[in-house]
mmCIF file of C-alpha atoms in Angstrom:
data_model
loop_
_atom_site.group_PDB
_atom_site.id
_atom_site.type_symbol
_atom_site.label_atom_id
_atom_site.label_comp_id
_atom_site.label_asym_id
_atom_site.label_seq_id
_atom_site.Cartn_x
_atom_site.Cartn_y
_atom_site.Cartn_z
ATOM 1 C CA MET Y 1 -11.044 -35.254 86.201
ATOM 2 C CA GLY Y 2 -13.577 -32.982 88.250
ATOM 3 C CA LEU Y 3 -14.514 -29.446 88.744
ATOM 4 C CA LEU Y 4 -12.163 -27.299 89.329
ATOM 5 C CA THR Y 5 -12.415 -24.735 92.387
ATOM 6 C CA ILE Y 6 -11.848 -20.405 91.833
ATOM 7 C CA GLY Y 7 -8.435 -21.007 93.834
ATOM 8 C CA ALA Y 8 -7.292 -24.083 91.851
ATOM 9 C CA PHE Y 9 -8.822 -23.209 88.604
ATOM 10 C CA ALA Y 10 -7.002 -19.334 89.282
ATOM 11 C CA LYS Y 11 -3.306 -20.790 89.907
ATOM 12 C CA ALA Y 12 -3.900 -23.169 86.075
ATOM 13 C CA SER Y 13 -5.233 -20.247 84.586
ATOM 14 C CA ARG Y 14 -2.802 -17.316 86.077
ATOM 15 C CA LEU Y 15 -5.995 -15.262 86.742
ATOM 16 C CA SER Y 16 -7.283 -14.314 90.333
ATOM 17 C CA PRO Y 17 -10.057 -15.122 92.145
ATOM 18 C CA LYS Y 18 -10.775 -11.477 92.238
ATOM 19 C CA ALA Y 19 -10.625 -11.718 88.531
ATOM 20 C CA LEU Y 20 -12.548 -14.533 88.084
ATOM 21 C CA ARG Y 21 -15.642 -13.636 89.906
ATOM 22 C CA LEU Y 22 -15.497 -10.151 87.573
ATOM 23 C CA TYR Y 23 -15.589 -12.343 84.960
ATOM 24 C CA ASP Y 24 -18.372 -13.781 85.910
ATOM 25 C CA GLU Y 25 -20.548 -10.674 87.233
ATOM 26 C CA LEU Y 26 -19.704 -9.764 83.580
ATOM 27 C CA GLY Y 27 -20.488 -12.772 81.931
ATOM 28 C CA LEU Y 28 -17.262 -13.431 79.827
ATOM 29 C CA LEU Y 29 -16.218 -16.366 82.133
ATOM 30 C CA THR Y 30 -19.442 -18.223 84.087
ATOM 31 C CA PRO Y 31 -18.211 -21.230 86.355
ATOM 32 C CA ALA Y 32 -19.399 -24.854 85.326
ATOM 33 C CA ARG Y 33 -21.363 -24.982 88.432
ATOM 34 C CA VAL Y 34 -21.950 -22.547 91.766
ATOM 35 C CA ASP Y 35 -22.319 -24.582 94.691
ATOM 36 C CA PRO Y 36 -26.085 -23.678 96.134
ATOM 37 C CA VAL Y 37 -24.996 -23.720 99.812
ATOM 38 C CA THR Y 38 -21.487 -22.354 99.816
ATOM 39 C CA GLY Y 39 -21.466 -19.938 97.025
ATOM 40 C CA TYR Y 40 -18.056 -21.728 95.696
ATOM 41 C CA ARG Y 41 -17.499 -21.495 92.406
ATOM 42 C CA LEU Y 42 -16.349 -24.066 89.991
ATOM 43 C CA TYR Y 43 -15.045 -25.195 86.459
ATOM 44 C CA ALA Y 44 -14.444 -27.365 84.342
ATOM 45 C CA PRO Y 45 -10.777 -28.042 82.603
ATOM 46 C CA ALA Y 46 -12.611 -27.585 79.738
ATOM 47 C CA GLN Y 47 -12.613 -23.533 80.130
ATOM 48 C CA LEU Y 48 -9.090 -23.569 80.712
ATOM 49 C CA ASP Y 49 -8.270 -22.685 77.198
ATOM 50 C CA GLN Y 50 -10.580 -19.806 77.372
ATOM 51 C CA ALA Y 51 -9.095 -18.499 80.611
ATOM 52 C CA ARG Y 52 -5.645 -18.738 79.246
ATOM 53 C CA LEU Y 53 -6.840 -16.809 76.381
ATOM 54 C CA VAL Y 54 -8.783 -14.260 78.263
ATOM 55 C CA ALA Y 55 -5.318 -13.275 80.839
ATOM 56 C CA TRP Y 56 -2.861 -13.403 77.321
ATOM 57 C CA LEU Y 57 -5.477 -10.600 76.195
ATOM 58 C CA ARG Y 58 -6.136 -8.814 79.190
ATOM 59 C CA ARG Y 59 -2.024 -8.813 79.467
ATOM 60 C CA LEU Y 60 -2.274 -6.797 76.173
ATOM 61 C CA GLY Y 61 -4.385 -4.085 77.592
ATOM 62 C CA MET Y 62 -7.664 -5.268 75.277
ATOM 63 C CA PRO Y 63 -10.580 -3.586 76.952
ATOM 64 C CA LEU Y 64 -13.348 -6.251 78.810
ATOM 65 C CA ALA Y 65 -15.788 -5.157 77.032
ATOM 66 C CA ARG Y 66 -13.601 -6.714 73.864
ATOM 67 C CA ILE Y 67 -12.166 -9.499 75.054
ATOM 68 C CA GLN Y 68 -15.872 -10.995 75.499
ATOM 69 C CA ARG Y 69 -15.992 -10.417 72.025
ATOM 70 C CA VAL Y 70 -13.112 -12.378 71.014
ATOM 71 C CA CYS Y 71 -13.754 -15.449 72.857
ATOM 72 C CA THR Y 72 -17.331 -15.444 70.872
ATOM 73 C CA LEU Y 73 -14.920 -16.143 67.647
ATOM 74 C CA GLU Y 74 -13.801 -19.038 65.949
ATOM 75 C CA PRO Y 75 -10.079 -19.356 66.516
ATOM 76 C CA SER Y 76 -9.566 -18.046 62.015
ATOM 77 C CA GLU Y 77 -11.855 -14.766 63.138
ATOM 78 C CA ALA Y 78 -10.184 -14.376 66.177
ATOM 79 C CA VAL Y 79 -6.781 -14.402 64.281
ATOM 80 C CA PRO Y 80 -7.129 -11.011 62.302
ATOM 81 C CA GLU Y 81 -9.645 -9.341 65.263
ATOM 82 C CA ILE Y 82 -6.088 -9.660 67.730
ATOM 83 C CA ARG Y 83 -4.039 -8.642 64.932
ATOM 84 C CA ARG Y 84 -6.714 -5.401 64.113
ATOM 85 C CA TYR Y 85 -6.179 -4.584 67.899
ATOM 86 C CA TRP Y 86 -2.528 -4.885 67.801
ATOM 87 C CA SER Y 87 -2.312 -2.288 64.754
ATOM 88 C CA GLU Y 88 -4.047 0.032 66.602
ATOM 89 C CA VAL Y 89 -2.640 -0.029 69.782
ATOM 90 C CA GLU Y 90 1.040 0.656 67.407
ATOM 91 C CA ALA Y 91 -0.563 3.664 65.665
ATOM 92 C CA ASP Y 92 -2.046 5.148 68.882
ATOM 93 C CA THR Y 93 1.610 4.212 70.256
ATOM 94 C CA ALA Y 94 3.617 6.190 67.386
ATOM 95 C CA ALA Y 95 1.534 9.015 67.854
ATOM 96 C CA ARG Y 96 2.175 9.284 71.713
ATOM 97 C CA ARG Y 97 5.445 8.911 70.402
ATOM 98 C CA ASP Y 98 5.340 12.058 67.986
ATOM 99 C CA LEU Y 99 3.518 14.068 70.563
ATOM 100 C CA ALA Y 100 5.845 13.631 73.271
ATOM 101 C CA SER Y 101 9.056 14.333 70.472
ATOM 102 C CA PHE Y 102 7.208 17.667 70.039
ATOM 103 C CA LEU Y 103 6.664 17.916 73.753
ATOM 104 C CA VAL Y 104 10.571 17.703 74.814
ATOM 105 C CA ASP Y 105 11.008 19.628 70.851
ATOM 106 C CA HIS Y 106 8.668 22.982 72.528
ATOM 107 C CA LEU Y 107 9.996 22.770 75.798
ATOM 108 C CA ALA Y 108 13.567 22.780 74.941
ATOM 109 C CA ARG Y 109 12.834 26.164 73.102
ATOM 110 C CA LYS Y 110 13.484 29.076 75.266
ATOM 111 C CA ASP Y 111 10.988 31.182 72.485
ATOM 112 C CA PRO Y 112 8.280 28.530 71.112
ATOM 113 C CA ALA Y 113 6.432 32.291 69.092
ATOM 114 C CA MET Y 114 7.978 32.781 66.059
ATOM 115 C CA SER Y 115 11.691 33.504 65.246
ATOM 116 C CA ALA Y 116 12.920 36.609 63.480
ATOM 117 C CA ASP Y 117 14.965 34.339 60.749
ATOM 118 C CA SER Y 118 11.047 32.207 60.664
ATOM 119 C CA ALA Y 119 9.404 35.060 59.947
ATOM 120 C CA SER Y 120 10.879 35.658 57.236
ATOM 121 C CA LEU Y 121 10.085 32.044 55.290
ATOM 122 C CA GLY Y 122 6.226 31.688 53.542
ATOM 123 C CA ILE Y 123 4.745 29.574 51.072
ATOM 124 C CA ARG Y 124 4.004 29.427 47.417
ATOM 125 C CA TYR Y 125 1.323 27.711 46.896
ATOM 126 C CA ALA Y 126 -1.569 25.957 44.414
ATOM 127 C CA ALA Y 127 -4.426 23.905 44.435
ATOM 128 C CA LEU Y 128 -6.629 22.254 41.876
ATOM 129 C CA SER Y 129 -9.713 19.743 42.099
ATOM 130 C CA ASP Y 130 -10.947 17.346 39.167
ATOM 131 C CA THR Y 131 -13.624 14.866 38.452
ATOM 132 C CA GLY Y 132 -11.293 12.748 36.485
ATOM 133 C CA LEU Y 133 -12.872 10.114 34.015
ATOM 134 C CA VAL Y 134 -14.516 7.838 35.549
ATOM 135 C CA ARG Y 135 -16.651 9.209 37.758
ATOM 136 C CA GLY Y 136 -19.773 10.913 37.790
ATOM 137 C CA SER Y 137 -19.210 13.750 39.923
ATOM 138 C CA ASN Y 138 -16.359 15.371 42.421
ATOM 139 C CA GLN Y 139 -16.496 14.476 45.773
ATOM 140 C CA ASP Y 140 -13.014 15.582 46.797
ATOM 141 C CA THR Y 141 -12.260 19.409 48.050
ATOM 142 C CA ALA Y 142 -8.413 20.614 47.946
ATOM 143 C CA TYR Y 143 -8.260 24.027 49.204
ATOM 144 C CA ALA Y 144 -4.556 26.606 49.530
ATOM 145 C CA GLY Y 145 -4.049 29.731 51.412
ATOM 146 C CA SER Y 146 -0.908 31.489 52.782
ATOM 147 C CA ARG Y 147 -1.458 29.653 55.973
ATOM 148 C CA LEU Y 148 -3.873 26.547 54.815
ATOM 149 C CA LEU Y 149 -3.336 23.395 52.877
ATOM 150 C CA ALA Y 150 -5.013 21.019 52.551
ATOM 151 C CA VAL Y 151 -7.401 18.046 50.801
ATOM 152 C CA ALA Y 152 -10.449 16.101 52.088
ATOM 153 C CA ASP Y 153 -11.774 12.879 50.080
ATOM 154 C CA GLY Y 154 -15.580 11.926 50.161
ATOM 155 C CA PHE Y 155 -17.303 9.349 50.501
ATOM 156 C CA GLY Y 156 -21.048 8.106 50.737
ATOM 157 C CA ARG Y 157 -23.773 9.564 49.796
ATOM 158 C CA ALA Y 158 -23.005 12.767 51.267
ATOM 159 C CA GLY Y 159 -19.642 12.613 50.432
ATOM 160 C CA ALA Y 160 -19.372 15.711 48.670
ATOM 161 C CA SER Y 161 -20.921 18.056 51.212
ATOM 162 C CA VAL Y 162 -18.715 16.231 54.662
ATOM 163 C CA GLY Y 163 -15.338 16.831 52.832
ATOM 164 C CA GLU Y 164 -16.668 20.675 51.693
ATOM 165 C CA ALA Y 165 -17.237 21.232 55.243
ATOM 166 C CA ALA Y 166 -14.539 19.303 56.616
ATOM 167 C CA ILE Y 167 -12.143 22.110 55.265
ATOM 168 C CA ALA Y 168 -14.357 25.035 55.384
ATOM 169 C CA ALA Y 169 -13.926 24.267 59.255
ATOM 170 C CA LEU Y 170 -10.693 24.331 59.239
ATOM 171 C CA LYS Y 171 -11.007 28.095 57.148
ATOM 172 C CA PRO Y 172 -10.996 31.166 60.042
ATOM 173 C CA LEU Y 173 -7.905 29.509 60.506
ATOM 174 C CA GLU Y 174 -6.326 31.927 57.946
ATOM 175 C CA ALA Y 175 -6.986 34.527 59.760
ATOM 176 C CA ARG Y 176 -6.537 33.873 63.661
ATOM 177 C CA GLY Y 177 -3.266 35.234 65.375
ATOM 178 C CA PHE Y 178 -1.701 32.745 67.316
ATOM 179 C CA ALA Y 179 2.284 31.574 68.327
ATOM 180 C CA ALA Y 180 4.085 28.784 67.243
ATOM 181 C CA GLY Y 181 4.156 27.544 70.356
ATOM 182 C CA ASP Y 182 0.109 26.686 70.476
ATOM 183 C CA LEU Y 183 -0.327 25.469 66.978
ATOM 184 C CA LEU Y 184 -0.898 21.819 67.604
ATOM 185 C CA ASN Y 185 -3.864 23.143 70.107
ATOM 186 C CA VAL Y 186 -4.812 25.577 67.303
ATOM 187 C CA LEU Y 187 -5.276 23.082 64.565
ATOM 188 C CA GLU Y 188 -6.376 20.362 67.478
ATOM 189 C CA GLU Y 189 -9.178 22.129 68.094
ATOM 190 C CA ALA Y 190 -10.539 23.228 64.643
ATOM 191 C CA VAL Y 191 -10.649 19.401 64.381
ATOM 192 C CA GLU Y 192 -12.633 18.681 66.374
ATOM 193 C CA GLU Y 193 -15.739 21.848 64.738
ATOM 194 C CA ALA Y 194 -14.849 19.955 61.126
ATOM 195 C CA ALA Y 195 -16.196 16.603 63.013
ATOM 196 C CA SER Y 196 -19.314 18.067 64.461
ATOM 197 C CA ALA Y 197 -19.550 20.067 60.926
ATOM 198 C CA VAL Y 198 -18.972 16.701 59.554
ATOM 199 C CA LYS Y 199 -21.335 14.462 62.057
ATOM 200 C CA GLY Y 200 -24.151 17.626 61.809
ATOM 201 C CA ILE Y 201 -24.163 16.753 57.724
ATOM 202 C CA VAL Y 202 -24.184 13.038 58.669
ATOM 203 C CA ASP Y 203 -26.992 13.005 61.354
ATOM 204 C CA THR Y 204 -29.354 15.635 59.265
ATOM 205 C CA GLY Y 205 -29.370 14.840 55.735
ATOM 206 C CA PRO Y 206 -30.485 14.595 52.829
ATOM 207 C CA ALA Y 207 -27.902 14.930 50.930
ATOM 208 C CA PRO Y 208 -27.858 14.060 46.785
ATOM 209 C CA ALA Y 209 -26.651 10.646 45.341
ATOM 210 C CA VAL Y 210 -23.199 11.142 43.857
ATOM 211 C CA ASP Y 211 -20.428 7.816 43.352
ATOM 212 C CA THR Y 212 -19.216 6.722 46.536
ATOM 213 C CA GLY Y 213 -15.074 8.136 46.570
ATOM 214 C CA SER Y 214 -12.986 5.864 48.447
ATOM 215 C CA ALA Y 215 -14.546 3.655 50.575
ATOM 216 C CA PRO Y 216 -14.984 2.925 54.034
ATOM 217 C CA ALA Y 217 -14.296 -0.300 56.086
ATOM 218 C CA VAL Y 218 -17.993 -1.005 56.345
ATOM 219 C CA ASP Y 219 -20.483 -1.333 53.994
ATOM 220 C CA THR Y 220 -21.951 2.517 52.915
ATOM 221 C CA GLY Y 221 -24.483 1.745 51.556
ATOM 222 C CA SER Y 222 -25.954 5.258 49.682
ATOM 223 C CA ALA Y 223 -27.686 6.749 53.430
ATOM 224 C CA PRO Y 224 -25.755 9.937 54.480
ATOM 225 C CA ALA Y 225 -25.444 7.953 58.013
ATOM 226 C CA ASP Y 226 -22.608 6.349 56.231
ATOM 227 C CA SER Y 227 -20.973 8.859 53.938
ATOM 228 C CA GLY Y 228 -17.880 10.371 55.690
ATOM 229 C CA THR Y 229 -14.236 12.250 54.647
ATOM 230 C CA THR Y 230 -10.795 11.968 54.913
ATOM 231 C CA LEU Y 231 -8.413 14.845 56.019
ATOM 232 C CA THR Y 232 -5.340 15.666 55.044
ATOM 233 C CA ALA Y 233 -4.501 19.124 56.094
ATOM 234 C CA MET Y 234 -1.216 21.438 57.234
ATOM 235 C CA LEU Y 235 -1.584 24.799 58.784
ATOM 236 C CA TRP Y 236 1.441 27.221 58.856
ATOM 237 C CA THR Y 237 3.260 29.825 60.997
ATOM 238 C CA GLY Y 238 6.893 31.358 60.833
ATOM 239 C CA SER Y 239 9.066 28.044 60.125
ATOM 240 C CA ARG Y 240 6.729 25.340 61.927
ATOM 241 C CA LEU Y 241 3.695 23.269 60.292
ATOM 242 C CA ALA Y 242 1.312 21.399 62.135
ATOM 243 C CA LEU Y 243 0.146 18.409 60.582
ATOM 244 C CA VAL Y 244 -3.801 16.669 61.078
ATOM 245 C CA HIS Y 245 -4.536 13.756 58.916
ATOM 246 C CA ILE Y 246 -7.245 11.178 58.333
ATOM 247 C CA GLY Y 247 -7.985 8.610 56.082
ATOM 248 C CA ASP Y 248 -5.767 7.884 52.825
ATOM 249 C CA SER Y 249 -5.258 11.396 50.796
ATOM 250 C CA ARG Y 250 -0.872 11.749 51.694
ATOM 251 C CA VAL Y 251 1.528 14.357 52.332
ATOM 252 C CA TYR Y 252 4.695 14.062 50.368
ATOM 253 C CA LEU Y 253 8.243 16.332 51.289
ATOM 254 C CA LEU Y 254 11.037 17.301 48.532
ATOM 255 C CA ARG Y 255 13.911 18.174 50.516
ATOM 256 C CA ARG Y 256 17.265 18.653 48.847
ATOM 257 C CA GLY Y 257 16.266 16.742 45.890
ATOM 258 C CA GLU Y 258 14.544 13.189 48.302
ATOM 259 C CA LEU Y 259 10.984 12.051 48.186
ATOM 260 C CA PHE Y 260 9.141 11.573 51.723
ATOM 261 C CA GLN Y 261 5.823 10.197 52.377
ATOM 262 C CA ILE Y 262 5.189 12.427 55.586
ATOM 263 C CA THR Y 263 1.542 10.652 56.697
ATOM 264 C CA HIS Y 264 0.462 7.347 57.189
ATOM 265 C CA ASP Y 265 -2.611 6.378 55.180
ATOM 266 C CA HIS Y 266 -5.580 4.822 57.342
ATOM 267 C CA THR Y 267 -6.126 2.016 55.510
ATOM 268 C CA LEU Y 268 -6.781 -1.800 56.019
ATOM 269 C CA VAL Y 269 -4.433 -2.742 53.863
ATOM 270 C CA GLN Y 270 -1.914 -0.544 55.363
ATOM 271 C CA SER Y 271 -2.223 -2.252 58.317
ATOM 272 C CA MET Y 272 -1.688 -5.771 56.896
ATOM 273 C CA VAL Y 273 1.931 -4.189 55.765
ATOM 274 C CA ALA Y 274 2.207 -3.180 59.090
ATOM 275 C CA GLU Y 275 1.513 -7.034 60.518
ATOM 276 C CA GLY Y 276 3.818 -8.302 57.941
ATOM 277 C CA ARG Y 277 1.017 -10.458 56.385
ATOM 278 C CA ILE Y 278 1.594 -8.703 52.848
ATOM 279 C CA SER Y 279 4.629 -6.283 51.319
ATOM 280 C CA PRO Y 280 4.220 -3.241 50.118
ATOM 281 C CA GLU Y 281 4.111 -3.936 46.288
ATOM 282 C CA GLU Y 282 0.974 -6.365 46.874
ATOM 283 C CA ALA Y 283 -0.609 -3.135 48.945
ATOM 284 C CA VAL Y 284 -0.146 -1.587 45.714
ATOM 285 C CA SER Y 285 -3.036 -3.320 43.388
ATOM 286 C CA HIS Y 286 -4.975 -5.146 46.495
ATOM 287 C CA PRO Y 287 -8.570 -5.167 45.880
ATOM 288 C CA GLN Y 288 -9.627 -3.636 48.784
ATOM 289 C CA ARG Y 289 -6.581 -0.920 49.447
ATOM 290 C CA SER Y 290 -9.261 1.625 49.740
ATOM 291 C CA LEU Y 291 -11.196 0.097 52.818
ATOM 292 C CA LEU Y 292 -10.279 2.442 55.367
ATOM 293 C CA THR Y 293 -10.200 2.149 59.039
ATOM 294 C CA ARG Y 294 -10.327 5.585 59.751
ATOM 295 C CA ALA Y 295 -11.943 8.521 58.562
ATOM 296 C CA LEU Y 296 -13.734 11.602 59.926
ATOM 297 C CA GLY Y 297 -17.873 11.190 59.579
ATOM 298 C CA HIS Y 298 -17.927 7.159 59.646
ATOM 299 C CA GLY Y 299 -18.510 4.248 61.881
ATOM 300 C CA SER Y 300 -14.917 3.788 62.596
ATOM 301 C CA ASP Y 301 -11.878 5.095 64.402
ATOM 302 C CA GLY Y 302 -12.093 8.926 63.899
ATOM 303 C CA ILE Y 303 -9.219 10.046 65.806
ATOM 304 C CA PRO Y 304 -6.809 11.485 63.663
ATOM 305 C CA ASP Y 305 -3.114 11.558 63.852
ATOM 306 C CA LEU Y 306 -1.240 15.528 64.814
ATOM 307 C CA ARG Y 307 2.038 16.807 64.967
ATOM 308 C CA LEU Y 308 4.037 19.226 63.674
ATOM 309 C CA HIS Y 309 7.032 19.322 61.427
ATOM 310 C CA ASP Y 310 9.684 21.824 61.122
ATOM 311 C CA ALA Y 311 9.999 22.878 57.213
ATOM 312 C CA GLU Y 312 13.128 24.310 55.196
ATOM 313 C CA LEU Y 313 13.645 26.665 52.915
ATOM 314 C CA GLY Y 314 13.596 25.264 49.413
ATOM 315 C CA ASP Y 315 11.028 22.219 51.031
ATOM 316 C CA ARG Y 316 8.111 21.527 48.592
ATOM 317 C CA TYR Y 317 5.474 19.740 49.343
ATOM 318 C CA LEU Y 318 2.438 17.631 47.811
ATOM 319 C CA LEU Y 319 -1.085 17.505 49.592
ATOM 320 C CA CYS Y 320 -3.073 14.500 47.312
ATOM 321 C CA SER Y 321 -6.075 12.339 47.494
ATOM 322 C CA ASP Y 322 -5.900 8.559 46.934
ATOM 323 C CA GLY Y 323 -6.438 9.240 43.022
ATOM 324 C CA LEU Y 324 -3.132 10.546 42.525
ATOM 325 C CA SER Y 325 -1.578 8.611 45.068
ATOM 326 C CA THR Y 326 -2.613 5.079 43.691
ATOM 327 C CA VAL Y 327 -2.651 5.598 39.828
ATOM 328 C CA VAL Y 328 0.820 7.212 39.269
ATOM 329 C CA GLU Y 329 4.137 5.892 40.765
ATOM 330 C CA THR Y 330 6.037 7.543 43.641
ATOM 331 C CA ALA Y 331 9.224 8.142 40.157
ATOM 332 C CA GLU Y 332 7.053 10.150 38.637
ATOM 333 C CA LEU Y 333 5.551 12.353 41.880
ATOM 334 C CA ARG Y 334 9.328 13.042 42.686
ATOM 335 C CA ARG Y 335 9.996 14.120 38.736
ATOM 336 C CA VAL Y 336 7.450 16.624 38.942
ATOM 337 C CA LEU Y 337 7.890 17.847 41.880
ATOM 338 C CA SER Y 338 11.118 17.750 40.977
ATOM 339 C CA GLU Y 339 11.238 19.205 37.828
ATOM 340 C CA VAL Y 340 7.630 21.826 37.270
ATOM 341 C CA ALA Y 341 9.079 24.744 38.998
ATOM 342 C CA ASP Y 342 5.685 26.502 39.450
ATOM 343 C CA PRO Y 343 2.815 25.256 41.784
ATOM 344 C CA ASP Y 344 -0.071 25.861 39.617
ATOM 345 C CA GLN Y 345 1.946 23.855 36.787
ATOM 346 C CA ALA Y 346 2.780 21.290 39.091
ATOM 347 C CA VAL Y 347 -0.975 20.941 39.954
ATOM 348 C CA ARG Y 348 -2.078 20.762 36.522
ATOM 349 C CA GLU Y 349 0.623 18.447 35.488
ATOM 350 C CA PHE Y 350 -0.786 15.908 38.483
ATOM 351 C CA VAL Y 351 -4.258 15.709 37.388
ATOM 352 C CA ALA Y 352 -2.913 15.261 33.220
ATOM 353 C CA LEU Y 353 -0.601 12.153 34.725
ATOM 354 C CA ALA Y 354 -4.022 10.785 37.160
ATOM 355 C CA ASN Y 355 -6.233 11.175 34.286
ATOM 356 C CA GLY Y 356 -3.398 9.890 31.161
ATOM 357 C CA VAL Y 357 -3.743 6.489 33.082
ATOM 358 C CA GLY Y 358 -7.571 6.224 32.926
ATOM 359 C CA GLY Y 359 -8.377 8.555 35.520
ATOM 360 C CA PRO Y 360 -10.326 6.128 37.440
ATOM 361 C CA ASP Y 361 -11.277 8.086 40.876
ATOM 362 C CA ASN Y 362 -11.833 12.097 41.304
ATOM 363 C CA VAL Y 363 -8.113 13.472 42.147
ATOM 364 C CA SER Y 364 -6.808 16.520 43.981
ATOM 365 C CA CYS Y 365 -3.629 17.933 44.905
ATOM 366 C CA VAL Y 366 -1.806 21.175 46.272
ATOM 367 C CA VAL Y 367 1.871 22.064 45.971
ATOM 368 C CA ALA Y 368 3.278 23.892 48.037
ATOM 369 C CA ASP Y 369 6.717 25.949 48.638
ATOM 370 C CA VAL Y 370 8.978 26.970 51.269
ATOM 371 C CA VAL Y 371 10.130 30.544 50.193
ATOM 372 C CA GLU Y 372 11.918 33.932 51.428
ATOM 373 C CA VAL Y 373 9.262 36.324 51.860
ATOM 374 C CA GLN Y 374 10.693 39.769 50.825
ATOM 375 C CA PRO Y 375 10.653 42.548 53.856
#
């Protein structure tokens, strides 16, 4: 079979002539020959497979620059790249769904500000961070105050500094006044400041050499530029909590005796679970379970999850780094949260449990109880 005209090739590939001309200009799908007299583009039948792949990827919504990269890969390498892209789409869709739910709820409320009933609720809290038994230094940071709860797990050469800087950027929220309806916007602005603070440290360095904490999905080496941190925080006002989350630290909620994980790990392994490539049980012991796909300060996606959460009297929250959640079984987390009433004693027991099974990582946790505030 000879060369195909652009019209015939467009029909066979289900790409328009206009799209084919654009892809030629971008170097994504170059014609086999261009007629020197007429300027007509001619394509080889063997190019149909690549053209159809481009068409399918465009239907997925994949950006052209990323399609160009996929088309240079062998099939065995293209498959995980497509899976990775679709996981990102699903995560973005989930974040948009949460935002849509918030907007519906927010607009349906007659008065988005704190009600008289919600003003009677507050939190009782405790925070603790420990180096563990293996690492030479602590790159975790844990903080608890009357309005802000936060855990950061730094990694890389400047891990400790960037984790502290991220939480320090949120601390001014403790003293600020704002309506419940502004809660999410206030936290989003503070997270942008946290990201800038982290970037400032990463870009300028230097930082003392320390053990790495949670490993990112790229080789961090030892340069400050490859440092970063997870950040999981909750900002409280009335009966509402704004949650920001990026990385693999977690938030658990104990409500009426049931334990729920209310954050989604931004890890390569969690993406594999979402894609059905491995089971949740296999993820627990997977050798790449600490590889991050999102964090503040390193080269991967730095966009956090943001959403609102309605608290109830009697709720108990646990924020923790992966130094706790990866070594202590969920059943034990639930037991401590259910049986140990004092938050200060609970965080000490969590650290003891992690160290009791070898303390392989830094461990940080915050426990907060939703309680009634006496007038």
